[in-house]
Amino acid sequence: MNELDRLPIPLLEWYRDNARALPWRPAPGSRTLGDPYRVWVSEIMLQQTRVAAVLDYYQRFMAALPTVEALAAVEEDRLMKLWQGLGYYNRARNLRKAAQQITGECGGRFPDTYEGLLALAGVGEYTAGAIASIAFGAPVPAVDGNVLRVVSRITGDEGDIARPETKKRMGSALQAVMPRQDPGDFNQAMMELGAMVCLPNGAPRCEACPAGGFCRARREERTGQLPVKTAQKARRTERRTVYLIFHGDTVALRRRPGRGLLAGLWEYPNQAGGGLEPLTQWGIVPRSVEPVGVGKHVFSHIEWHMGALAVEAAEVSLPEDWVWADQAGLRSTYAVPSAFQSFAKTVEQRLQGE
DNA sequence: AACACGGGGTT
DNA sequence: AACCCAGTGTT
C-alpha cells in the first residue's frame, strides 16, 4: 500500500481547521454542496490564476451575470470588459459558449456528471472533476498543478508532471483513496494544501503539513527535487512602437483580430519596429509627434518592449474597426488588456488636459 | 506531444 | 530571472 492511503483522514481534518473562506466555497466540513454555477465560474477563473487575483473579478462577474441565462445572453464586448486584465480571454468566451450549451442542448439543466461537464466548452478533465465533486458530490479526482505537486512529494513519484501519463497515474491513485462521503472537500483540501503548505520552488512548510508524518519526499529530503517537470520554453522578445493618437478629447483604439493573442480586445495602434510610416499607412495625418515613454509587458511566451509616441491627429477619419474613445469609453466600454496599462496615465492626462 | 494562450505573485 | 499558478484547445 502506498502513502496516499494514510492521507484522507488527516487531510480532511486539517482542511476543516485551515480552509480559507471563499465566496464560491461551501463551508468546509458542512457536507453541503456548492452551487453549480458559482463553482463553475470560479473554476474557470481559477485556471492558471491565483485565488487572490480572482476574488474581485469573481464578485463583479457574479453581480453582473448572476445566472446561466444571463451569461448565455451577454454581449461579447461586455463579457470581455468584465474579464479585462484577468488574462486567457478564451476562458470567458468558452464560458458564454458553455452557458449557451446549457440553456440550449441541455434543456436548461446544468450537467451533473463528469462526462456531461466535460462536454462543455472550456471544461477539461480537471474542471469537470472539480465541479462534479464540489457541486454534485461525485467521487472523481480534480488533478491540478497543486495536486500533482502534493502527490509527487507524498509518494516520491519522479514522473514528469507535464506528461498526461503521469497525470493519469496520479488521478487513478487519488480515485482509489477518495472518501465517498465528501469528495469535494477532499479535492479542495488537496489544492488548499498545495497552495498554502506544500509550496513550489523547494520551500514547503512541512512542519505544518498533515501528511508530514508519512510524506516520502520529506522523509528522504527530496522536496527540492520534486515534482519533476520539464522546463518551459524560453520567451521571444518583440520591440514595438505604440501610437497614442489623440484628437480632441479622444484617443484612437483598434480592435485586435478575432483569433490569437488578446483576440478581440482593444488596443492602442502599435506595430513591430516603429517609425512614422505606419501613420501614413493608416491614413493618419500627424499635427505633432512626440515620444512619451516606454513600457514592457511579459506574456508567458512573448516579451513586448514598447516605445510610445503621442500623436496629434489632424485628420478625423480612421481605418475600419478603429474608434475614437473618450475617457468614459476607456473606463466602461472598451476592454484594453494589461499590456497597455503602462500608458494609461499618459493617455488620461492628455484627455484631461487637452 | 508540443504549443498558444495573460497576468501577476514569490523566491 | 525563474517558476508557476484550482488548465484547455488546437495543431
CSV table of C-alpha atoms (C1' of nucleotides) in Angstrom, one decimal:
chain,number,residue,atom,x,y,z
A,1,MET,CA,0.0,0.0,0.0
A,2,ASN,CA,1.2,3.5,-0.6
A,3,GLU,CA,1.4,6.7,1.3
A,4,LEU,CA,-1.8,8.1,-0.1
A,5,ASP,CA,-3.9,5.6,1.9
A,6,ARG,CA,-3.0,7.4,5.0
A,7,LEU,CA,-3.8,10.8,3.6
A,8,PRO,CA,-7.6,11.4,3.6
A,9,ILE,CA,-8.4,11.4,7.4
A,10,PRO,CA,-5.6,13.9,8.5
A,11,LEU,CA,-6.1,15.9,5.3
A,12,LEU,CA,-9.8,16.4,5.9
A,13,GLU,CA,-9.2,17.3,9.5
A,14,TRP,CA,-6.6,19.8,8.5
A,15,TYR,CA,-8.9,21.3,5.9
A,16,ARG,CA,-11.7,21.8,8.3
A,17,ASP,CA,-9.4,23.8,10.5
A,18,ASN,CA,-7.4,25.7,7.9
A,19,ALA,CA,-9.6,26.2,4.8
A,20,ARG,CA,-9.9,29.8,3.6
A,21,ALA,CA,-13.4,31.1,3.4
A,22,LEU,CA,-14.0,31.7,-0.3
A,23,PRO,CA,-17.2,33.2,-1.9
A,24,TRP,CA,-17.8,30.1,-4.1
A,25,ARG,CA,-16.8,27.6,-1.4
A,26,PRO,CA,-19.3,25.7,0.8
A,27,ALA,CA,-18.4,25.7,4.4
A,28,PRO,CA,-15.6,23.1,4.9
A,29,GLY,CA,-16.9,20.1,6.7
A,30,SER,CA,-20.5,21.1,6.3
A,31,ARG,CA,-21.1,18.4,3.7
A,32,THR,CA,-23.2,20.8,1.8
A,33,LEU,CA,-22.7,21.0,-2.0
A,34,GLY,CA,-21.5,24.1,-3.8
A,35,ASP,CA,-23.8,25.9,-6.2
A,36,PRO,CA,-23.0,24.6,-9.7
A,37,TYR,CA,-23.0,28.0,-11.4
A,38,ARG,CA,-20.9,29.6,-8.8
A,39,VAL,CA,-18.4,26.7,-8.6
A,40,TRP,CA,-18.2,26.6,-12.4
A,41,VAL,CA,-17.5,30.3,-12.8
A,42,SER,CA,-14.9,30.2,-10.1
A,43,GLU,CA,-13.1,27.2,-11.5
A,44,ILE,CA,-12.8,28.7,-15.0
A,45,MET,CA,-11.4,31.9,-13.5
A,46,LEU,CA,-9.0,29.9,-11.4
A,47,GLN,CA,-7.5,28.1,-14.3
A,48,GLN,CA,-3.8,29.1,-14.2
A,49,THR,CA,-4.8,32.0,-12.0
A,50,ARG,CA,-4.3,32.5,-8.2
A,51,VAL,CA,-7.2,32.9,-5.8
A,52,ALA,CA,-6.1,36.4,-4.8
A,53,ALA,CA,-6.2,37.6,-8.5
A,54,VAL,CA,-9.7,36.1,-9.0
A,55,LEU,CA,-11.6,37.4,-5.9
A,56,ASP,CA,-12.6,40.9,-7.2
A,57,TYR,CA,-13.3,39.7,-10.7
A,58,TYR,CA,-15.5,36.9,-9.3
A,59,GLN,CA,-17.6,39.3,-7.2
A,60,ARG,CA,-18.1,41.7,-10.1
A,61,PHE,CA,-18.8,38.9,-12.6
A,62,MET,CA,-21.5,37.3,-10.4
A,63,ALA,CA,-23.1,40.6,-9.7
A,64,ALA,CA,-23.3,41.4,-13.4
A,65,LEU,CA,-24.2,37.9,-14.6
A,66,PRO,CA,-25.9,36.0,-11.7
A,67,THR,CA,-27.4,33.2,-13.7
A,68,VAL,CA,-26.5,30.8,-16.6
A,69,GLU,CA,-29.3,32.6,-18.6
A,70,ALA,CA,-27.7,36.0,-18.1
A,71,LEU,CA,-24.3,34.7,-19.1
A,72,ALA,CA,-25.7,33.0,-22.2
A,73,ALA,CA,-27.2,36.2,-23.3
A,74,VAL,CA,-24.4,38.7,-22.6
A,75,GLU,CA,-22.8,40.8,-25.3
A,76,GLU,CA,-19.3,39.7,-26.1
A,77,ASP,CA,-17.8,43.2,-25.5
A,78,ARG,CA,-19.4,43.4,-22.1
A,79,LEU,CA,-18.1,40.0,-21.3
A,80,MET,CA,-14.6,41.0,-22.3
A,81,LYS,CA,-14.9,44.1,-20.2
A,82,LEU,CA,-15.8,42.0,-17.2
A,83,TRP,CA,-12.7,39.8,-17.9
A,84,GLN,CA,-10.3,42.7,-18.7
A,85,GLY,CA,-7.0,42.2,-17.1
A,86,LEU,CA,-7.6,38.6,-15.9
A,87,GLY,CA,-6.0,37.0,-19.0
A,88,TYR,CA,-6.7,33.9,-21.1
A,89,TYR,CA,-9.7,35.6,-22.6
A,90,ASN,CA,-10.9,32.5,-24.4
A,91,ARG,CA,-11.9,31.3,-21.0
A,92,ALA,CA,-14.6,33.9,-20.9
A,93,ARG,CA,-15.8,33.2,-24.5
A,94,ASN,CA,-15.9,29.5,-23.7
A,95,LEU,CA,-17.8,30.2,-20.5
A,96,ARG,CA,-20.5,32.0,-22.5
A,97,LYS,CA,-20.5,29.3,-25.2
A,98,ALA,CA,-21.0,26.7,-22.5
A,99,ALA,CA,-23.8,28.7,-20.9
A,100,GLN,CA,-25.5,28.6,-24.4
A,101,GLN,CA,-24.9,24.8,-24.5
A,102,ILE,CA,-26.7,24.5,-21.1
A,103,THR,CA,-29.6,26.7,-22.0
A,104,GLY,CA,-29.9,25.1,-25.4
A,105,GLU,CA,-28.9,21.5,-25.9
A,106,CYS,CA,-29.0,20.6,-22.2
A,107,GLY,CA,-32.6,22.0,-22.0
A,108,GLY,CA,-31.6,24.4,-19.2
A,109,ARG,CA,-30.4,21.7,-16.9
A,110,PHE,CA,-26.9,22.1,-15.6
A,111,PRO,CA,-24.9,18.9,-16.4
A,112,ASP,CA,-24.4,16.9,-13.2
A,113,THR,CA,-22.0,14.2,-14.3
A,114,TYR,CA,-18.3,14.2,-15.0
A,115,GLU,CA,-18.9,13.3,-18.7
A,116,GLY,CA,-21.7,15.9,-19.1
A,117,LEU,CA,-19.5,18.6,-17.6
A,118,LEU,CA,-16.5,17.5,-19.8
A,119,ALA,CA,-18.7,18.2,-22.9
A,120,LEU,CA,-18.9,21.9,-22.0
A,121,ALA,CA,-16.7,24.4,-23.8
A,122,GLY,CA,-13.7,25.3,-21.7
A,123,VAL,CA,-14.2,22.4,-19.3
A,124,GLY,CA,-11.4,19.8,-19.3
A,125,GLU,CA,-10.6,16.9,-17.1
A,126,TYR,CA,-9.5,19.0,-14.1
A,127,THR,CA,-12.5,21.3,-14.2
A,128,ALA,CA,-15.0,18.5,-14.8
A,129,GLY,CA,-13.7,16.7,-11.8
A,130,ALA,CA,-13.8,19.8,-9.6
A,131,ILE,CA,-17.4,20.7,-10.4
A,132,ALA,CA,-18.6,17.1,-10.3
A,133,SER,CA,-17.1,16.6,-6.8
A,134,ILE,CA,-17.7,20.1,-5.3
A,135,ALA,CA,-21.2,20.8,-6.7
A,136,PHE,CA,-22.6,17.3,-7.1
A,137,GLY,CA,-20.7,15.1,-4.7
A,138,ALA,CA,-19.3,12.8,-7.3
A,139,PRO,CA,-16.2,10.8,-6.2
A,140,VAL,CA,-13.9,11.9,-9.0
A,141,PRO,CA,-10.5,13.5,-8.5
A,142,ALA,CA,-9.6,17.0,-9.6
A,143,VAL,CA,-5.9,17.0,-10.7
A,144,ASP,CA,-4.4,20.4,-11.0
A,145,GLY,CA,-0.8,21.7,-10.6
A,146,ASN,CA,-1.2,21.8,-6.8
A,147,VAL,CA,-2.4,18.2,-6.6
A,148,LEU,CA,0.4,16.9,-8.9
A,149,ARG,CA,3.0,18.5,-6.7
A,150,VAL,CA,1.4,17.2,-3.5
A,151,VAL,CA,1.1,13.7,-4.8
A,152,SER,CA,4.6,13.7,-6.3
A,153,ARG,CA,6.1,14.6,-3.0
A,154,ILE,CA,4.0,12.4,-0.7
A,155,THR,CA,4.6,9.3,-2.9
A,156,GLY,CA,8.0,10.3,-4.0
A,157,ASP,CA,6.9,9.9,-7.6
A,158,GLU,CA,9.5,11.1,-10.1
A,159,GLY,CA,7.2,11.1,-13.1
A,160,ASP,CA,7.2,14.2,-15.2
A,161,ILE,CA,4.0,16.0,-14.1
A,162,ALA,CA,3.8,17.7,-17.5
A,163,ARG,CA,3.1,14.3,-19.1
A,164,PRO,CA,-0.5,13.1,-19.5
A,165,GLU,CA,0.6,9.6,-18.4
A,166,THR,CA,1.7,10.9,-15.0
A,167,LYS,CA,-1.5,12.9,-14.5
A,168,LYS,CA,-3.5,9.8,-15.3
A,169,ARG,CA,-1.5,7.6,-12.9
A,170,MET,CA,-1.8,10.2,-10.0
A,171,GLY,CA,-5.5,10.6,-10.8
A,172,SER,CA,-6.1,6.9,-10.5
A,173,ALA,CA,-4.2,6.7,-7.3
A,174,LEU,CA,-6.4,9.5,-5.9
A,175,GLN,CA,-9.6,8.0,-7.1
A,176,ALA,CA,-8.7,4.9,-5.1
A,177,VAL,CA,-8.3,6.7,-1.8
A,178,MET,CA,-11.0,9.3,-2.3
A,179,PRO,CA,-13.5,9.4,0.6
A,180,ARG,CA,-17.0,8.7,-0.8
A,181,GLN,CA,-18.7,11.0,1.8
A,182,ASP,CA,-17.0,14.3,0.9
A,183,PRO,CA,-15.1,14.1,-2.3
A,184,GLY,CA,-15.5,17.9,-2.8
A,185,ASP,CA,-13.8,18.7,0.4
A,186,PHE,CA,-11.1,16.1,-0.3
A,187,ASN,CA,-10.3,17.7,-3.7
A,188,GLN,CA,-10.4,21.2,-2.3
A,189,ALA,CA,-8.2,20.1,0.6
A,190,MET,CA,-5.6,18.7,-1.8
A,191,MET,CA,-5.5,22.0,-3.7
A,192,GLU,CA,-5.5,24.1,-0.5
A,193,LEU,CA,-2.6,22.0,0.8
A,194,GLY,CA,-0.6,22.7,-2.4
A,195,ALA,CA,-1.4,26.4,-2.2
A,196,MET,CA,-0.8,27.0,1.5
A,197,VAL,CA,1.7,24.4,2.7
A,198,CYS,CA,3.2,22.2,0.0
A,199,LEU,CA,4.6,25.2,-1.8
A,200,PRO,CA,6.6,25.1,-5.1
A,201,ASN,CA,10.2,26.2,-5.5
A,202,GLY,CA,11.5,24.0,-2.8
A,203,ALA,CA,10.1,25.9,0.1
A,204,PRO,CA,7.4,23.7,1.6
A,205,ARG,CA,6.1,24.2,5.2
A,206,CYS,CA,6.4,20.6,6.1
A,207,GLU,CA,6.1,21.3,9.8
A,208,ALA,CA,2.5,22.4,9.2
A,209,CYS,CA,1.6,19.6,6.9
A,210,PRO,CA,-1.0,16.9,7.8
A,211,ALA,CA,1.0,14.5,5.7
A,212,GLY,CA,4.3,15.3,7.4
A,213,GLY,CA,4.4,12.0,9.2
A,214,PHE,CA,4.3,9.8,6.1
A,215,CYS,CA,5.5,12.1,3.2
A,216,ARG,CA,8.2,10.4,1.3
A,217,ALA,CA,9.8,13.5,-0.1
A,218,ARG,CA,10.1,14.9,3.4
A,219,ARG,CA,11.5,11.8,4.9
A,220,GLU,CA,14.0,11.4,2.1
A,221,GLU,CA,14.7,15.2,2.0
A,222,ARG,CA,13.8,15.4,-1.7
A,223,THR,CA,11.2,18.2,-1.5
A,224,GLY,CA,13.6,20.3,-3.5
A,225,GLN,CA,13.8,17.7,-6.3
A,226,LEU,CA,10.0,17.0,-6.6
A,227,PRO,CA,7.9,17.3,-8.5
A,228,VAL,CA,9.8,16.6,-11.7
A,229,LYS,CA,8.7,18.9,-14.5
A,230,THR,CA,10.1,19.7,-17.9
A,231,ALA,CA,11.3,23.3,-18.2
A,232,GLN,CA,9.2,25.6,-20.2
A,233,LYS,CA,10.4,27.1,-23.4
A,234,ALA,CA,12.2,30.4,-23.5
A,235,ARG,CA,10.3,33.6,-24.5
A,236,ARG,CA,11.0,35.6,-27.6
A,237,THR,CA,11.3,39.4,-27.5
A,238,GLU,CA,9.4,41.8,-29.7
A,239,ARG,CA,10.2,45.5,-30.0
A,240,ARG,CA,7.0,47.5,-30.8
A,241,THR,CA,6.0,51.1,-31.2
A,242,VAL,CA,2.7,52.1,-29.6
A,243,TYR,CA,0.9,55.1,-31.2
A,244,LEU,CA,-1.2,57.2,-28.8
A,245,ILE,CA,-3.2,59.0,-31.3
A,246,PHE,CA,-5.2,61.9,-29.9
A,247,HIS,CA,-7.9,64.0,-31.4
A,248,GLY,CA,-9.7,66.5,-29.2
A,249,ASP,CA,-10.6,64.6,-26.0
A,250,THR,CA,-10.4,61.2,-27.6
A,251,VAL,CA,-7.8,58.6,-28.4
A,252,ALA,CA,-7.7,56.1,-31.2
A,253,LEU,CA,-8.3,52.4,-30.3
A,254,ARG,CA,-8.4,49.5,-32.7
A,255,ARG,CA,-9.8,46.0,-32.3
A,256,ARG,CA,-7.4,43.1,-32.4
A,257,PRO,CA,-8.0,40.2,-34.7
A,258,GLY,CA,-10.6,37.6,-33.6
A,259,ARG,CA,-8.0,34.9,-33.1
A,260,GLY,CA,-4.7,34.6,-31.4
A,261,LEU,CA,-3.1,36.8,-28.7
A,262,LEU,CA,-5.6,39.0,-26.9
A,263,ALA,CA,-8.2,38.2,-29.5
A,264,GLY,CA,-11.0,40.7,-30.0
A,265,LEU,CA,-9.7,43.1,-27.3
A,266,TRP,CA,-9.0,46.8,-27.9
A,267,GLU,CA,-5.5,48.3,-28.1
A,268,TYR,CA,-3.7,51.5,-29.0
A,269,PRO,CA,-2.4,51.0,-32.5
A,270,ASN,CA,1.0,49.5,-32.5
A,271,GLN,CA,3.5,47.9,-34.8
A,272,ALA,CA,6.6,45.8,-34.6
A,273,GLY,CA,9.6,48.1,-35.2
A,274,GLY,CA,8.3,51.6,-35.5
A,275,GLY,CA,8.9,54.9,-37.2
A,276,LEU,CA,6.3,57.2,-38.8
A,277,GLU,CA,5.5,55.1,-41.9
A,278,PRO,CA,2.6,53.2,-40.1
A,279,LEU,CA,0.8,56.6,-39.6
A,280,THR,CA,0.8,57.2,-43.3
A,281,GLN,CA,-0.3,53.7,-44.0
A,282,TRP,CA,-3.2,54.2,-41.6
A,283,GLY,CA,-4.2,57.5,-43.2
A,284,ILE,CA,-3.3,59.5,-40.1
A,285,VAL,CA,-2.0,63.0,-40.8
A,286,PRO,CA,0.0,64.0,-37.7
A,287,ARG,CA,0.0,67.6,-36.5
A,288,SER,CA,2.7,66.7,-34.0
A,289,VAL,CA,4.6,63.6,-32.8
A,290,GLU,CA,6.4,63.2,-29.5
A,291,PRO,CA,8.0,60.3,-27.7
A,292,VAL,CA,6.2,59.8,-24.3
A,293,GLY,CA,7.9,56.9,-22.6
A,294,VAL,CA,8.4,53.2,-22.7
A,295,GLY,CA,6.6,50.1,-21.4
A,296,LYS,CA,7.4,46.4,-21.0
A,297,HIS,CA,5.0,43.6,-20.8
A,298,VAL,CA,5.8,39.9,-20.3
A,299,PHE,CA,3.5,37.2,-21.6
A,300,SER,CA,4.2,33.6,-21.0
A,301,HIS,CA,5.6,33.1,-24.5
A,302,ILE,CA,6.4,36.7,-25.7
A,303,GLU,CA,8.1,39.8,-24.2
A,304,TRP,CA,7.0,43.1,-25.6
A,305,HIS,CA,9.3,46.1,-25.3
A,306,MET,CA,7.3,49.1,-26.3
A,307,GLY,CA,8.1,52.7,-27.0
A,308,ALA,CA,5.2,55.1,-27.1
A,309,LEU,CA,4.6,58.1,-29.4
A,310,ALA,CA,2.0,60.7,-28.7
A,311,VAL,CA,0.4,61.8,-32.0
A,312,GLU,CA,-1.9,64.8,-32.5
A,313,ALA,CA,-4.1,63.8,-35.5
A,314,ALA,CA,-5.1,66.4,-38.0
A,315,GLU,CA,-7.5,64.0,-39.7
A,316,VAL,CA,-10.7,62.6,-38.2
A,317,SER,CA,-11.1,59.6,-40.4
A,318,LEU,CA,-9.9,56.2,-39.1
A,319,PRO,CA,-9.5,52.8,-40.6
A,320,GLU,CA,-12.2,50.2,-40.3
A,321,ASP,CA,-12.5,48.6,-36.9
A,322,TRP,CA,-11.0,51.7,-35.2
A,323,VAL,CA,-12.7,54.0,-32.8
A,324,TRP,CA,-12.2,57.4,-31.1
A,325,ALA,CA,-12.6,56.6,-27.4
A,326,ASP,CA,-13.1,59.1,-24.7
A,327,GLN,CA,-12.5,58.6,-21.0
A,328,ALA,CA,-15.9,57.2,-20.3
A,329,GLY,CA,-15.4,54.7,-23.2
A,330,LEU,CA,-12.0,53.6,-21.9
A,331,ARG,CA,-13.4,53.2,-18.4
A,332,SER,CA,-16.6,51.3,-19.2
A,333,THR,CA,-16.8,50.1,-22.8
A,334,TYR,CA,-13.6,49.0,-24.4
A,335,ALA,CA,-11.6,46.1,-22.9
A,336,VAL,CA,-8.0,47.0,-23.1
A,337,PRO,CA,-5.5,44.3,-22.0
A,338,SER,CA,-3.0,45.0,-19.2
A,339,ALA,CA,-0.1,45.0,-21.7
A,340,PHE,CA,-1.0,48.6,-22.4
A,341,GLN,CA,-1.6,49.6,-18.8
A,342,SER,CA,1.7,51.4,-18.6
A,343,PHE,CA,0.3,54.1,-21.0
A,344,ALA,CA,-3.0,54.6,-19.2
A,345,LYS,CA,-1.7,57.6,-17.1
A,346,THR,CA,-0.2,59.4,-20.2
A,347,VAL,CA,-3.5,58.9,-22.1
A,348,GLU,CA,-5.6,60.1,-19.1
A,349,GLN,CA,-3.5,63.2,-18.7
A,350,ARG,CA,-3.8,64.1,-22.4
A,351,LEU,CA,-7.5,63.5,-22.4
A,352,GLN,CA,-7.9,65.5,-19.3
A,353,GLY,CA,-5.6,68.4,-20.1
A,354,GLU,CA,-6.3,68.8,-23.9
B,1,DA,C1',3.4,15.7,-27.8
B,2,DA,C1',4.1,20.5,-28.4
B,3,DC,C1',2.4,24.9,-28.5
B,4,DA,C1',-0.5,29.1,-27.8
B,5,DC,C1',-2.8,31.5,-24.6
B,6,DG,C1',-2.2,36.6,-19.7
B,7,DG,C1',-1.1,38.4,-15.9
B,8,DG,C1',0.9,38.7,-11.6
B,9,DG,C1',2.9,37.0,-7.2
B,10,DT,C1',7.1,34.7,-5.0
B,11,DT,C1',11.6,33.4,-4.4
C,1,DA,C1',15.3,35.9,-13.8
C,2,DA,C1',12.9,31.6,-13.0
C,3,DC,C1',9.0,29.5,-11.5
C,4,DC,C1',4.3,28.6,-11.6
C,5,DC,C1',-0.4,29.4,-10.6
C,6,DA,C1',-7.7,25.3,-8.9
C,7,DG,C1',-5.7,24.2,-17.5
C,8,DT,C1',-7.9,23.9,-22.1
C,9,DG,C1',-7.9,23.8,-27.0
C,10,DT,C1',-5.5,23.4,-31.3
C,11,DT,C1',-2.2,21.6,-34.3
